[in-house]
Amino acid sequence: MSASRPTLFARLDALGIVHETVSHRPIFTVDEGRDIKAAMPGGHTKNLFLKDRKGQIFLITALDETRIKLNRLHHHIGSARLSFGPEELLLETLGVRPGSVTALALLNDTGGRVRFVLDAALMQWPVVYSHPLLNDATTGMAPQDLVRFAESTGHSPQMIDFTALHDDEESTD
């Protein structure tokens, strides 16, 4: 059973995390929501639900403009080659559907099956934004509070500086 939005907000409140949510039309991609994001200054997230050949499951939460090279990412997170996880696995582990993937859905992974990877660039913003389990709203909070929330669900993030990865790759190409 997936957590509801009120359950999520109650969890944030219990942790003392200040959060603000804005309702809007459903948005399924980073590009679809550009106009909405323009009115909400801060670090907006994009999320990738991935699995590797060995069955490990990953949630990558990155700044919306971060470039992520999937064909090289596995070297940096200690996994086998990665591919997008199937919708059934997404629903089973995080309790959300494609288009609504969010770090806040870690609340639903009570079995601790998902490894959480967080883009270090998000930590530079005063506010970071994520979908609160569905893509018809956006919730903002301090980046350190997003980390604290994830840790409260048993998911300590693996912090990755994707910018540095690209710098390293360009110098070796």
Coordinates of C-alpha atoms in Angstrom, one line a residue:
M1 CA 0.0 0.0 0.0
S2 CA 1.4 3.4 -1.0
A3 CA 1.5 6.3 1.3
S4 CA -0.9 9.1 0.6
R5 CA 0.0 12.8 0.3
P6 CA -1.4 13.6 3.8
T7 CA 0.7 10.7 5.2
L8 CA 3.8 12.2 3.5
F9 CA 3.1 15.7 4.8
A10 CA 2.5 14.3 8.3
R11 CA 5.9 12.6 8.2
L12 CA 7.6 15.9 7.1
D13 CA 5.8 17.7 9.9
A14 CA 6.8 15.1 12.5
L15 CA 10.4 15.6 11.4
G16 CA 10.1 19.3 11.8
I17 CA 10.7 19.9 8.1
V18 CA 9.3 23.1 6.8
H19 CA 7.7 22.5 3.4
E20 CA 5.4 24.3 1.0
T21 CA 3.3 22.7 -1.8
V22 CA 1.9 24.3 -4.9
S23 CA -0.8 22.5 -6.9
H24 CA -0.6 22.7 -10.7
R25 CA -1.5 20.7 -13.8
P26 CA 0.1 17.3 -14.1
I27 CA 3.6 17.5 -15.6
F28 CA 5.4 14.4 -16.9
T29 CA 8.8 15.7 -18.1
V30 CA 11.2 18.4 -17.1
D31 CA 10.4 20.4 -20.2
E32 CA 6.6 20.3 -19.7
G33 CA 6.9 22.1 -16.4
R34 CA 9.3 25.0 -17.4
D35 CA 6.5 27.6 -17.0
I36 CA 5.5 26.3 -13.6
K37 CA 9.2 26.2 -12.4
A38 CA 9.8 29.8 -13.6
A39 CA 7.4 31.0 -10.8
M40 CA 9.2 28.9 -8.2
P41 CA 12.8 29.9 -7.8
G42 CA 15.1 27.1 -6.6
G43 CA 16.5 23.8 -7.5
H44 CA 14.0 21.6 -9.4
T45 CA 14.6 17.9 -9.5
K46 CA 14.5 15.2 -12.1
N47 CA 14.3 11.6 -11.1
L48 CA 15.5 8.4 -12.8
F49 CA 14.3 5.0 -11.6
L50 CA 17.0 2.5 -12.7
K51 CA 18.0 -1.1 -12.2
D52 CA 21.2 -2.9 -13.0
R53 CA 21.8 -6.4 -14.4
K54 CA 22.3 -7.7 -10.9
G55 CA 18.9 -6.6 -9.8
Q56 CA 20.0 -3.6 -7.7
I57 CA 17.4 -0.7 -7.9
F58 CA 18.4 3.0 -7.9
L59 CA 16.6 6.3 -7.6
I60 CA 18.7 9.1 -9.0
T61 CA 17.5 12.5 -7.9
A62 CA 19.3 15.3 -9.8
L63 CA 19.0 19.0 -10.6
D64 CA 16.7 19.2 -13.6
E65 CA 19.4 20.6 -15.8
T66 CA 22.1 18.1 -14.8
R67 CA 23.4 15.9 -17.6
I68 CA 23.6 12.2 -16.6
K69 CA 25.3 9.7 -18.9
L70 CA 23.7 6.4 -18.1
N71 CA 26.3 4.5 -20.0
R72 CA 29.0 5.7 -17.5
L73 CA 27.0 6.2 -14.4
H74 CA 27.4 2.6 -13.2
H75 CA 31.2 3.2 -12.8
H76 CA 30.5 5.9 -10.3
I77 CA 27.8 4.4 -8.1
G78 CA 29.2 0.9 -7.9
S79 CA 26.7 -1.0 -10.0
A80 CA 26.5 -3.1 -13.1
R81 CA 25.3 -1.5 -16.3
L82 CA 22.0 0.4 -15.8
S83 CA 18.7 0.6 -17.6
F84 CA 15.4 2.1 -16.8
G85 CA 13.4 0.1 -14.3
P86 CA 10.0 -1.3 -15.4
E87 CA 6.8 0.4 -14.4
E88 CA 5.7 -2.6 -12.3
L89 CA 8.9 -2.5 -10.2
L90 CA 8.5 1.3 -9.8
L91 CA 5.0 0.8 -8.5
E92 CA 6.1 -2.1 -6.3
T93 CA 9.0 -0.4 -4.6
L94 CA 8.2 3.4 -4.7
G95 CA 4.4 3.2 -5.0
V96 CA 4.4 5.8 -7.9
R97 CA 3.9 5.7 -11.6
P98 CA 6.2 7.1 -14.4
G99 CA 5.9 10.9 -14.4
S100 CA 5.6 11.0 -10.6
V101 CA 9.0 9.6 -9.6
T102 CA 10.3 11.5 -6.7
A103 CA 12.7 11.2 -3.8
L104 CA 9.6 11.7 -1.5
A105 CA 8.4 8.3 -2.7
L106 CA 11.3 6.7 -0.7
L107 CA 8.6 6.7 2.1
N108 CA 7.0 3.7 0.3
D109 CA 10.2 1.6 0.1
T110 CA 9.8 0.1 3.5
G111 CA 11.9 -2.9 2.4
G112 CA 15.0 -0.8 1.7
R113 CA 15.3 -2.2 -1.8
V114 CA 16.1 1.2 -3.5
R115 CA 19.6 2.8 -3.4
F116 CA 19.2 6.6 -3.3
V117 CA 21.7 8.7 -5.3
L118 CA 21.5 12.5 -4.9
D119 CA 23.1 15.1 -7.1
A120 CA 25.4 17.3 -5.1
A121 CA 24.3 20.4 -7.2
L122 CA 20.9 20.3 -5.4
M123 CA 22.7 21.1 -2.1
Q124 CA 23.6 24.6 -3.5
W125 CA 20.0 25.8 -3.6
P126 CA 18.1 27.3 -0.7
V127 CA 15.0 25.3 -1.7
V128 CA 14.7 22.1 -3.7
Y129 CA 11.4 21.0 -5.3
S130 CA 10.0 17.5 -5.8
H131 CA 6.6 16.0 -6.6
P132 CA 4.7 15.0 -3.4
L133 CA 4.0 11.4 -4.8
L134 CA 1.9 12.7 -7.7
N135 CA 2.9 15.0 -10.5
D136 CA 0.1 17.5 -10.0
A137 CA 1.9 19.4 -7.3
T138 CA 5.4 20.5 -6.3
T139 CA 6.7 20.6 -2.8
G140 CA 9.7 22.7 -1.8
M141 CA 12.0 22.3 1.2
A142 CA 15.6 23.0 2.2
P143 CA 18.0 20.5 0.6
Q144 CA 19.4 19.3 3.9
D145 CA 15.8 18.6 4.9
L146 CA 15.4 16.4 1.8
V147 CA 18.4 14.5 3.0
R148 CA 17.1 14.2 6.5
F149 CA 13.7 13.0 5.1
A150 CA 15.5 10.3 3.0
E151 CA 17.6 9.2 6.0
S152 CA 14.4 8.9 8.1
T153 CA 13.1 6.4 5.6
G154 CA 16.3 4.3 5.8
H155 CA 17.8 5.7 2.6
S156 CA 21.1 7.6 3.2
P157 CA 21.9 9.2 -0.1
Q158 CA 25.0 8.5 -2.1
M159 CA 26.0 12.1 -3.0
I160 CA 27.4 12.4 -6.6
D161 CA 28.9 15.5 -8.1
F162 CA 27.7 15.0 -11.7
T163 CA 29.5 18.1 -12.9
A164 CA 32.9 16.7 -11.8
L165 CA 32.1 13.4 -13.5
H166 CA 31.6 15.3 -16.8
D167 CA 34.8 17.2 -16.3
D168 CA 36.7 13.9 -15.7
E169 CA 35.1 12.3 -18.7
E170 CA 35.9 15.2 -21.0
S171 CA 39.6 15.1 -20.0
T172 CA 39.8 11.4 -20.7
D173 CA 37.9 11.3 -24.0

